[in-house]
Coordinates of C-alpha atoms in Angstrom, one line a residue:
M571 CA 4.8 1.7 4.9
C572 CA 5.4 -0.5 1.8
G573 CA 4.3 -0.4 -1.8
I574 CA 2.7 -3.3 -3.7
I575 CA 1.7 -3.8 -7.3
G576 CA 0.0 -6.5 -9.2
V577 CA -1.0 -7.0 -12.9
A578 CA -2.9 -9.5 -15.1
G579 CA -3.2 -9.3 -18.8
R580 CA 0.2 -7.8 -19.9
G581 CA 1.6 -11.0 -21.4
E582 CA 5.3 -10.9 -22.0
E583 CA 5.5 -7.4 -20.5
T584 CA 4.3 -8.5 -17.0
L585 CA 7.8 -8.4 -15.5
D586 CA 8.7 -4.9 -17.0
T587 CA 5.3 -3.6 -15.8
L588 CA 5.9 -4.7 -12.3
V589 CA 9.4 -3.3 -12.0
H590 CA 8.4 0.0 -13.6
G591 CA 5.4 0.2 -11.2
L592 CA 7.7 -0.4 -8.2
S593 CA 9.9 2.4 -9.3
K594 CA 6.9 4.7 -9.0
L595 CA 6.3 3.4 -5.5
E596 CA 9.8 3.7 -4.1
Y597 CA 8.7 6.7 -2.0
R598 CA 6.8 4.1 0.1
G599 CA 9.8 2.0 0.9
Y600 CA 13.3 1.4 -0.5
D601 CA 15.2 -1.1 1.7
S602 CA 14.3 -4.1 -0.5
A603 CA 12.1 -5.1 -3.4
G604 CA 10.9 -8.2 -5.2
V605 CA 8.6 -9.7 -7.8
A606 CA 6.7 -13.0 -8.3
L607 CA 5.2 -14.2 -11.5
T608 CA 2.9 -17.2 -12.0
G609 CA 2.6 -19.7 -14.7
D610 CA 3.0 -23.5 -14.3
R611 CA 5.1 -22.5 -11.3
I612 CA 6.0 -19.4 -9.3
Q613 CA 9.1 -17.6 -10.3
I614 CA 10.5 -15.1 -7.8
C615 CA 13.3 -12.6 -7.5
K616 CA 13.9 -10.4 -4.5
Q617 CA 16.8 -8.3 -3.3
S618 CA 17.7 -6.1 -0.4
G619 CA 18.5 -2.5 -1.4
K620 CA 16.8 -0.1 -3.9
I621 CA 14.9 -0.9 -7.1
E622 CA 18.2 -0.7 -9.0
E623 CA 19.5 -3.7 -7.0
L624 CA 16.5 -5.7 -8.1
R625 CA 17.0 -4.7 -11.7
A626 CA 20.6 -5.8 -11.5
A627 CA 19.5 -9.2 -10.1
L628 CA 17.0 -9.7 -12.8
E629 CA 19.5 -9.2 -15.6
S630 CA 20.8 -12.7 -15.1
R631 CA 17.3 -14.2 -14.8
S632 CA 14.6 -15.1 -17.3
I633 CA 11.3 -14.7 -15.5
T634 CA 7.9 -14.9 -17.2
G635 CA 4.3 -15.3 -16.1
A636 CA 0.7 -14.6 -16.9
A637 CA 0.2 -12.5 -13.8
G638 CA 2.4 -11.2 -11.1
V639 CA 2.9 -9.2 -8.0
G640 CA 5.7 -6.9 -6.7
H641 CA 6.7 -5.2 -3.5
T642 CA 9.0 -2.4 -2.3
R643 CA 9.6 -2.6 1.5
W644 CA 10.0 -0.3 4.4
S645 CA 11.1 -2.6 7.3
T646 CA 8.8 -3.2 10.3
H647 CA 9.3 -6.9 11.2
G648 CA 12.8 -7.9 10.6
P649 CA 15.9 -6.1 9.2
P650 CA 16.3 -5.3 5.4
T651 CA 17.7 -8.5 4.1
D652 CA 17.1 -10.7 1.1
E653 CA 15.3 -13.2 3.2
N654 CA 12.9 -10.6 4.6
A655 CA 12.2 -9.0 1.3
H656 CA 8.8 -9.7 -0.3
P657 CA 7.3 -11.7 -1.9
H658 CA 7.1 -14.6 0.6
L659 CA 6.5 -18.2 -0.3
D660 CA 4.8 -21.1 1.4
C661 CA 6.6 -24.5 2.0
T662 CA 5.7 -25.8 -1.5
G663 CA 6.8 -22.7 -3.4
D664 CA 3.4 -22.6 -5.1
V665 CA 2.0 -19.5 -3.2
A666 CA 3.6 -16.0 -3.3
V667 CA 2.3 -13.1 -1.2
V668 CA 3.1 -9.4 -0.8
H669 CA 1.8 -7.3 2.0
N670 CA 1.6 -3.7 3.2
G671 CA 0.5 -3.2 6.8
I672 CA 1.0 -4.9 10.2
I673 CA -0.5 -8.3 11.1
E674 CA -1.0 -7.9 14.8
N675 CA -1.7 -11.6 15.6
Y676 CA 1.2 -12.9 13.5
Q677 CA 3.1 -14.4 16.4
A678 CA 0.2 -16.6 17.5
L679 CA -0.4 -17.7 13.8
R680 CA 3.3 -18.4 13.3
D681 CA 3.5 -20.5 16.5
E682 CA 0.5 -22.5 15.3
L683 CA 2.0 -23.0 11.8
V684 CA 5.4 -24.0 13.1
G685 CA 3.7 -26.5 15.4
A686 CA 2.0 -28.0 12.4
G687 CA 5.3 -28.4 10.6
H688 CA 5.7 -25.3 8.5
A689 CA 9.2 -23.9 8.0
F690 CA 9.7 -20.2 8.0
Q691 CA 12.5 -18.4 6.1
S692 CA 12.1 -14.8 7.3
D693 CA 11.5 -12.7 10.4
T694 CA 8.4 -11.0 8.8
D695 CA 4.8 -11.0 9.9
T696 CA 3.8 -11.4 6.2
E697 CA 5.1 -14.9 5.9
V698 CA 2.3 -16.4 7.9
V699 CA -0.1 -15.6 5.0
P700 CA 1.3 -17.9 2.3
H701 CA 1.5 -20.7 4.8
L702 CA -2.2 -20.2 5.8
I703 CA -3.1 -20.3 2.1
E704 CA -1.1 -23.5 1.8
D705 CA -3.0 -25.1 4.7
A706 CA -6.4 -24.1 3.2
L707 CA -5.4 -25.5 -0.2
A708 CA -4.3 -28.8 1.5
G709 CA -7.7 -28.9 3.1
G710 CA -9.5 -28.9 -0.2
A711 CA -10.2 -25.2 -0.8
D712 CA -10.0 -23.8 -4.3
P713 CA -7.5 -21.0 -4.8
E714 CA -9.8 -18.0 -4.2
A715 CA -11.4 -19.7 -1.2
A716 CA -8.0 -20.5 0.2
V717 CA -6.9 -16.8 0.0
R718 CA -10.2 -15.7 1.6
Q719 CA -9.7 -18.2 4.5
A720 CA -6.2 -17.0 5.1
V721 CA -7.3 -13.3 5.1
G722 CA -10.1 -14.1 7.4
R723 CA -7.7 -15.2 10.1
L724 CA -5.7 -12.0 10.1
E725 CA -6.0 -9.2 12.7
G726 CA -4.5 -5.8 12.0
S727 CA -4.0 -3.7 8.9
Y728 CA -3.2 -5.1 5.5
A729 CA -3.3 -4.7 1.8
I730 CA -2.4 -8.2 0.5
A731 CA -1.9 -9.5 -3.0
A732 CA -1.2 -13.2 -3.9
V733 CA -0.5 -15.3 -6.9
L734 CA -0.6 -19.2 -7.0
A735 CA 1.1 -21.6 -9.3
G736 CA -1.1 -22.8 -12.2
E737 CA -3.4 -19.8 -11.8
D738 CA -3.7 -17.0 -14.3
R739 CA -5.2 -14.8 -11.7
A740 CA -4.1 -12.5 -8.9
F741 CA -6.0 -12.1 -5.6
A742 CA -6.1 -9.1 -3.3
A743 CA -7.7 -7.9 -0.1
R744 CA -7.5 -4.8 2.1
N745 CA -8.2 -3.7 5.6
D746 CA -7.0 -0.3 6.9
S747 CA -4.3 -0.1 4.2
P748 CA -4.8 1.4 0.8
L749 CA -5.4 -0.6 -2.4
V750 CA -6.6 0.6 -5.8
L751 CA -7.3 -1.2 -9.1
G752 CA -6.3 0.2 -12.5
I753 CA -8.6 -0.7 -15.4
D754 CA -7.2 -0.9 -18.9
E755 CA -8.7 -2.3 -22.1
D756 CA -6.9 -5.6 -21.9
A757 CA -5.2 -5.5 -18.5
V758 CA -6.0 -4.9 -14.9
Y759 CA -3.7 -3.6 -12.2
L760 CA -3.7 -3.3 -8.4
A761 CA -1.4 -1.1 -6.3
S762 CA -1.0 0.7 -3.1
D763 CA -1.2 4.0 -5.0
V764 CA -2.3 5.1 -8.5
P765 CA 1.2 6.2 -9.7
A766 CA 2.2 2.5 -9.9
F767 CA 0.1 2.1 -13.1
R768 CA -0.9 5.7 -14.1
D769 CA 1.4 5.4 -17.2
H770 CA -1.0 2.7 -18.5
T771 CA -4.4 3.9 -17.5
D772 CA -6.3 6.7 -15.8
R773 CA -9.4 4.5 -14.8
V774 CA -9.3 3.5 -11.2
V775 CA -11.4 1.6 -8.7
Y776 CA -10.8 2.2 -5.0
L777 CA -11.2 -0.8 -2.7
D778 CA -12.9 -0.3 0.7
D779 CA -12.1 -2.1 3.9
G780 CA -13.2 -5.8 3.9
E781 CA -13.3 -6.0 0.1
F782 CA -11.6 -8.7 -2.0
A783 CA -10.5 -8.4 -5.6
T784 CA -9.8 -11.0 -8.3
L785 CA -7.8 -10.0 -11.4
S786 CA -7.8 -12.4 -14.4
V787 CA -5.6 -12.5 -17.4
S788 CA -8.5 -12.8 -19.7
G789 CA -12.3 -13.4 -19.8
E790 CA -15.3 -11.4 -18.7
P791 CA -15.2 -9.9 -16.3
Q792 CA -11.5 -9.4 -16.1
W793 CA -11.8 -8.0 -12.6
R794 CA -14.3 -8.6 -9.8
V795 CA -14.7 -7.0 -6.4
S796 CA -16.5 -8.9 -3.6
D797 CA -17.3 -8.7 0.1
A798 CA -16.0 -11.0 2.8
D799 CA -18.9 -13.5 2.0
G800 CA -18.0 -13.6 -1.7
N801 CA -20.9 -11.4 -2.9
T802 CA -20.1 -9.2 -5.8
V803 CA -19.8 -5.5 -5.0
E804 CA -20.6 -3.0 -7.7
K805 CA -17.8 -0.4 -7.8
A806 CA -17.7 2.9 -9.5
V807 CA -14.8 3.4 -12.0
D808 CA -13.3 6.8 -11.5
T809 CA -11.0 8.8 -13.7
V810 CA -7.9 10.5 -12.4
D811 CA -7.1 13.8 -14.2
W812 CA -3.5 14.4 -13.2
D813 CA -0.4 13.8 -15.4
P814 CA 1.9 10.8 -14.5
E815 CA 4.8 13.2 -14.5
E816 CA 3.4 14.9 -11.4
T817 CA 4.2 11.8 -9.4
G818 CA 7.8 11.5 -10.4
K819 CA 10.9 13.1 -8.8
S820 CA 10.8 16.1 -11.2
G821 CA 14.5 16.2 -11.5
Y822 CA 15.2 16.0 -7.7
D823 CA 17.5 13.4 -6.3
H824 CA 14.8 11.9 -4.1
F825 CA 11.2 12.3 -3.1
M826 CA 11.8 14.0 0.2
L827 CA 13.8 16.8 -1.4
K828 CA 11.0 17.2 -4.0
E829 CA 8.3 17.4 -1.2
I830 CA 10.3 20.0 0.7
N831 CA 10.7 22.2 -2.4
E832 CA 7.0 21.8 -3.4
Q833 CA 5.7 22.9 0.0
P834 CA 5.2 26.6 -1.0
R835 CA 3.3 25.6 -4.1
A836 CA 1.2 23.1 -2.2
I837 CA 0.2 25.7 0.4
R838 CA -0.7 28.2 -2.3
Q839 CA -2.9 25.6 -4.1
C840 CA -4.5 24.7 -0.8
L841 CA -5.4 28.3 0.1
R842 CA -6.3 29.4 -3.4
G843 CA -9.9 30.8 -3.4
R844 CA -10.0 30.6 0.4
V845 CA -8.1 33.7 1.4
D846 CA -9.6 37.2 1.4
E847 CA -6.6 39.5 1.4
L848 CA -8.7 42.7 1.9
S849 CA -10.4 41.5 5.1
G850 CA -7.4 39.4 6.2
S851 CA -9.7 36.3 6.7
V852 CA -9.5 32.7 5.6
D853 CA -12.8 30.9 4.6
I854 CA -12.7 27.1 4.6
D855 CA -16.2 26.0 3.8
D856 CA -15.4 22.3 4.3
L857 CA -15.1 22.9 8.1
G858 CA -18.7 24.3 8.2
D859 CA -19.7 25.9 11.4
L860 CA -17.2 24.0 13.6
S861 CA -16.4 25.8 16.9
P862 CA -14.2 23.3 18.7
A863 CA -12.9 23.8 22.2
G864 CA -9.4 23.0 21.0
V865 CA -7.2 21.3 18.4
Q866 CA -5.7 17.8 18.7
L867 CA -2.9 17.0 16.3
V868 CA -2.3 13.2 15.9
A869 CA 0.9 11.9 14.4
C870 CA 4.0 9.6 14.5
G871 CA 7.7 10.0 13.9
T872 CA 8.8 13.2 12.2
S873 CA 5.2 14.1 11.6
Y874 CA 4.8 14.2 15.4
H875 CA 7.6 16.8 15.5
A876 CA 5.7 18.9 13.0
A877 CA 2.6 18.4 15.1
L878 CA 4.4 19.7 18.2
H879 CA 5.4 22.8 16.3
G880 CA 1.9 23.2 15.0
A881 CA 0.5 23.0 18.5
Q882 CA 2.8 25.8 19.5
L883 CA 1.6 28.0 16.7
F884 CA -2.0 27.4 17.6
Q885 CA -1.3 28.1 21.3
G886 CA 0.5 31.3 20.3
A887 CA -2.7 32.4 18.5
G888 CA -4.7 31.7 21.6
V889 CA -6.2 28.4 20.4
P890 CA -5.9 25.5 22.9
A891 CA -3.9 22.7 21.1
Q892 CA -2.0 19.5 21.9
A893 CA 0.0 17.0 19.9
F894 CA -0.4 13.3 20.5
L895 CA 1.5 10.2 19.4
A896 CA -1.0 8.2 17.3
H897 CA -0.4 4.8 18.9
E898 CA -1.2 6.4 22.3
Y899 CA -4.1 8.4 21.1
A900 CA -5.8 5.2 19.8
V901 CA -5.9 3.5 23.2
A902 CA -6.2 6.5 25.6
P903 CA -9.2 8.8 26.0
P904 CA -8.4 12.3 24.6
P905 CA -8.3 15.0 27.3
V906 CA -10.5 17.3 25.2
G907 CA -13.8 15.9 24.1
D908 CA -15.0 18.6 21.8
A909 CA -11.9 19.1 19.7
L910 CA -10.9 19.4 16.0
V911 CA -8.7 16.4 15.4
V912 CA -6.1 16.8 12.7
G913 CA -4.2 13.7 11.5
V914 CA -0.6 14.5 10.3
T915 CA 1.0 11.7 8.4
Q916 CA 3.8 11.2 6.0
S917 CA 4.4 7.4 6.4
G918 CA 0.9 6.2 6.7
E919 CA 1.4 4.8 10.2
T920 CA -0.9 7.4 11.8
A921 CA -3.8 6.0 9.8

C-alpha cells in the first residue's frame, strides 16, 4: 500500500501542498517519498526514508511548478532505495508517474520496452508506465491520449497519477485502488485518501474503477472525469463532515499506536444504537435477514492473524467459521457456498 497526491492550481504553494499532503498519508507507507512538479520541464526530488528525509533533501533545492504529484511508498517491487522511490521518469525526463497498486504484467511490458531500447533505473513495476507514455507520445499521441494508451496496457490494480513537461495539467486513472478528487474554489487535488487534502477542502469526488481524471491549473472545467473511451462522466460532489484533526496522530508517536488506543472508542461507536442491554441482543439492520451457513474471514498479513482469532471466537459461540488468506481465496473455490464473507484489512492488500 502506498499513498499518492496530486494538485493543480496552487501556484507557488504547489510543493508545500504536496509535502504536507504526503505527511497526512504516511500511514500508507513510509520507506521512501518523492515529488515531481511540472513547468517547462519536470523537476523531481525523491528520497528513501520518512517524509522528514524528503523535507531535508528539499531544503537545498528550488523546485517550482504549475502542477505536481507526490508519493509515499510501502515497498512491493524492489527494496526501499532512492532509485526505487517514486516518482519515476521516462528516458527523456519529460514524464513523471506515481502509482499505488500492483501491475501484474509489468515483467512482460518491461521486457518489451527494454527490447525497444528503453533504459530502466529501478526495480519497480511502476517504471514501465512513464516509458509506455513516452512511446505513445513518440507515436504522435497528445498528452492525455498518451496516458490513456499506457493505462490501457496495464493489468492489475492501480491508482496512477502523471505529469508531463510543458503541461499545466495532471492526469490520473484508477482500477482496484482508491483515488479521490478534492474540489476547491481555485484548485483541485487528487489523492489515495481524503486526509491528504482535507485541510484545504471538504468537497470530494470519488473515482470508480475504469475512470480517468484530468486536473487543470485554470480554465473551465478545472477538472473532468471520463470513462475509458474518453466520454465525460457526471460525478456527484460529496461533502465530508469530519474534522481534519481526526486523521492526525492525536499526540501519539505513530498511527499504529493511535489505532490500538482508539479501538475501544471505535467499537463503542460501531455498536451505538445497535445493542439492547435489557434483552442482551444486538440488532444490525444492515445485515437484513441473512442466515448464512457459516462465516468466512478473508485477510492478509497481521489481519489474517486477527481473522484466525475471530474464527475461533465464532466457533466457540457455535458458529462455523474459517479464516482464509486473501490471495488463496481469490483463486480457490470457498468450501462453504452459503457463507457470510468478512474482509479484514489494514494494508489494503485484501481488497
